[in-house]
Amino acid sequence: KFWHTFSEQESSSEVDTFYIPVLYPEVWEAATCYVEGRSLHFLKRMASSSRVKVCLVACGSFNPITNMHLRLFELARDSLNGTGRYEVVAGVISPVHDAYEKKDLISSAHRVEMCRLATKSSDWIKVDDWEASQSAWSTTRVAMEHLAQAHGTAADGASVSMKLLCGADLLESFAVPNLWAAEDLDVLTGHYGLAVITRAGSNPEKFVQESDALYKNRNNIHIMTEWISNEISSTQIRRALRRRNSVRYLIPDSVLEYAQAKNLYQAASSL
């Protein structure tokens, strides 16, 4: 709704003034209207056209993609839209290159296809295979720069801000010595920004406070809590598939059917 519900308070002046508690004061605009000779002062929520359009980007193995990966997009969109400052218009999944050194990583051809199957029913999340199709592994910064060029303009021609969607584990990896280049970290957190999904009980705010590199761009790091506990991990899915245990309802049915048809994640398979 464009007009936000507010409550009237008693006023001793001749002008009736209305007040409301506002969580994000910068997204409200002062307004005045005149009714029967009286001035009514109130706040109205900013129009969607004045909000920053955002594309959420998730870079990772997706080995395989799970329902939790998809939930992160939905949670981040609700949270950012709810601030009134942003309008999430798109989401992009970018599977990592095969050269990325990670145990049990299967071919990107399979991972990309499973991501496409998983997002087939979504009207706003898409898959970009540029990172996976390169001749060599690309850093997250390089991938973000390409994705910004490819998805940085909305259908109406408006500019779209890119934000890296991640979990608290990636946020904490920024403190691992020599894992991230300082310049890349500054670009990711400063120029693009982070949308961090964390779990109840964790304390990413403290981590940001204690990291000089993250604290510098703290206003561009948006931390959101997933209150519905969900511990699904791709590692657990691979283990269950290898043991021929059921993973139904943990990953999309289309992804499960594809993995079974291609005999993926079996003990003797490293496709």
Coordinates of N, CA and C in Angstrom, one line a residue, residues 16 20 22 85 112 128 134 140 174 204 214-215 240 250:
D16 N -3.7 19.9 13.3 CA -3.7 18.5 13.7 C -2.4 17.8 13.1
I20 N 4.0 8.6 13.4 CA 4.1 7.2 13.3 C 5.5 6.8 13.7
V22 N 8.8 4.9 12.8 CA 9.3 4.5 11.5 C 10.6 3.8 11.7
R85 N 13.6 1.0 0.8 CA 14.6 1.7 0.1 C 15.0 1.0 -1.2
V112 N 24.9 -26.4 -14.2 CA 24.1 -25.3 -14.8 C 22.7 -25.8 -15.2
D128 N 22.9 -17.7 -15.2 CA 23.8 -17.1 -16.1 C 25.0 -18.1 -16.1
Q134 N 33.7 -20.0 -19.1 CA 35.0 -19.4 -19.4 C 36.1 -20.4 -19.5
T140 N 35.3 -13.9 -7.9 CA 33.9 -13.4 -7.7 C 33.8 -12.0 -8.2
F174 N 35.9 -13.7 4.6 CA 36.7 -12.5 4.2 C 37.8 -12.3 5.2
P204 N 26.7 -12.0 12.9 CA 27.5 -11.4 11.9 C 27.8 -9.9 12.1
L214 N 35.4 -4.8 6.4 CA 34.0 -4.8 6.3 C 33.3 -3.6 7.0
Y215 N 33.9 -3.2 8.1 CA 33.3 -2.0 8.8 C 33.4 -0.8 7.9
A240 N 23.7 -38.3 0.7 CA 22.5 -39.1 0.7 C 22.3 -39.8 -0.7
L250 N 13.9 -32.0 -0.5 CA 15.1 -31.2 -0.1 C 15.7 -30.5 -1.3

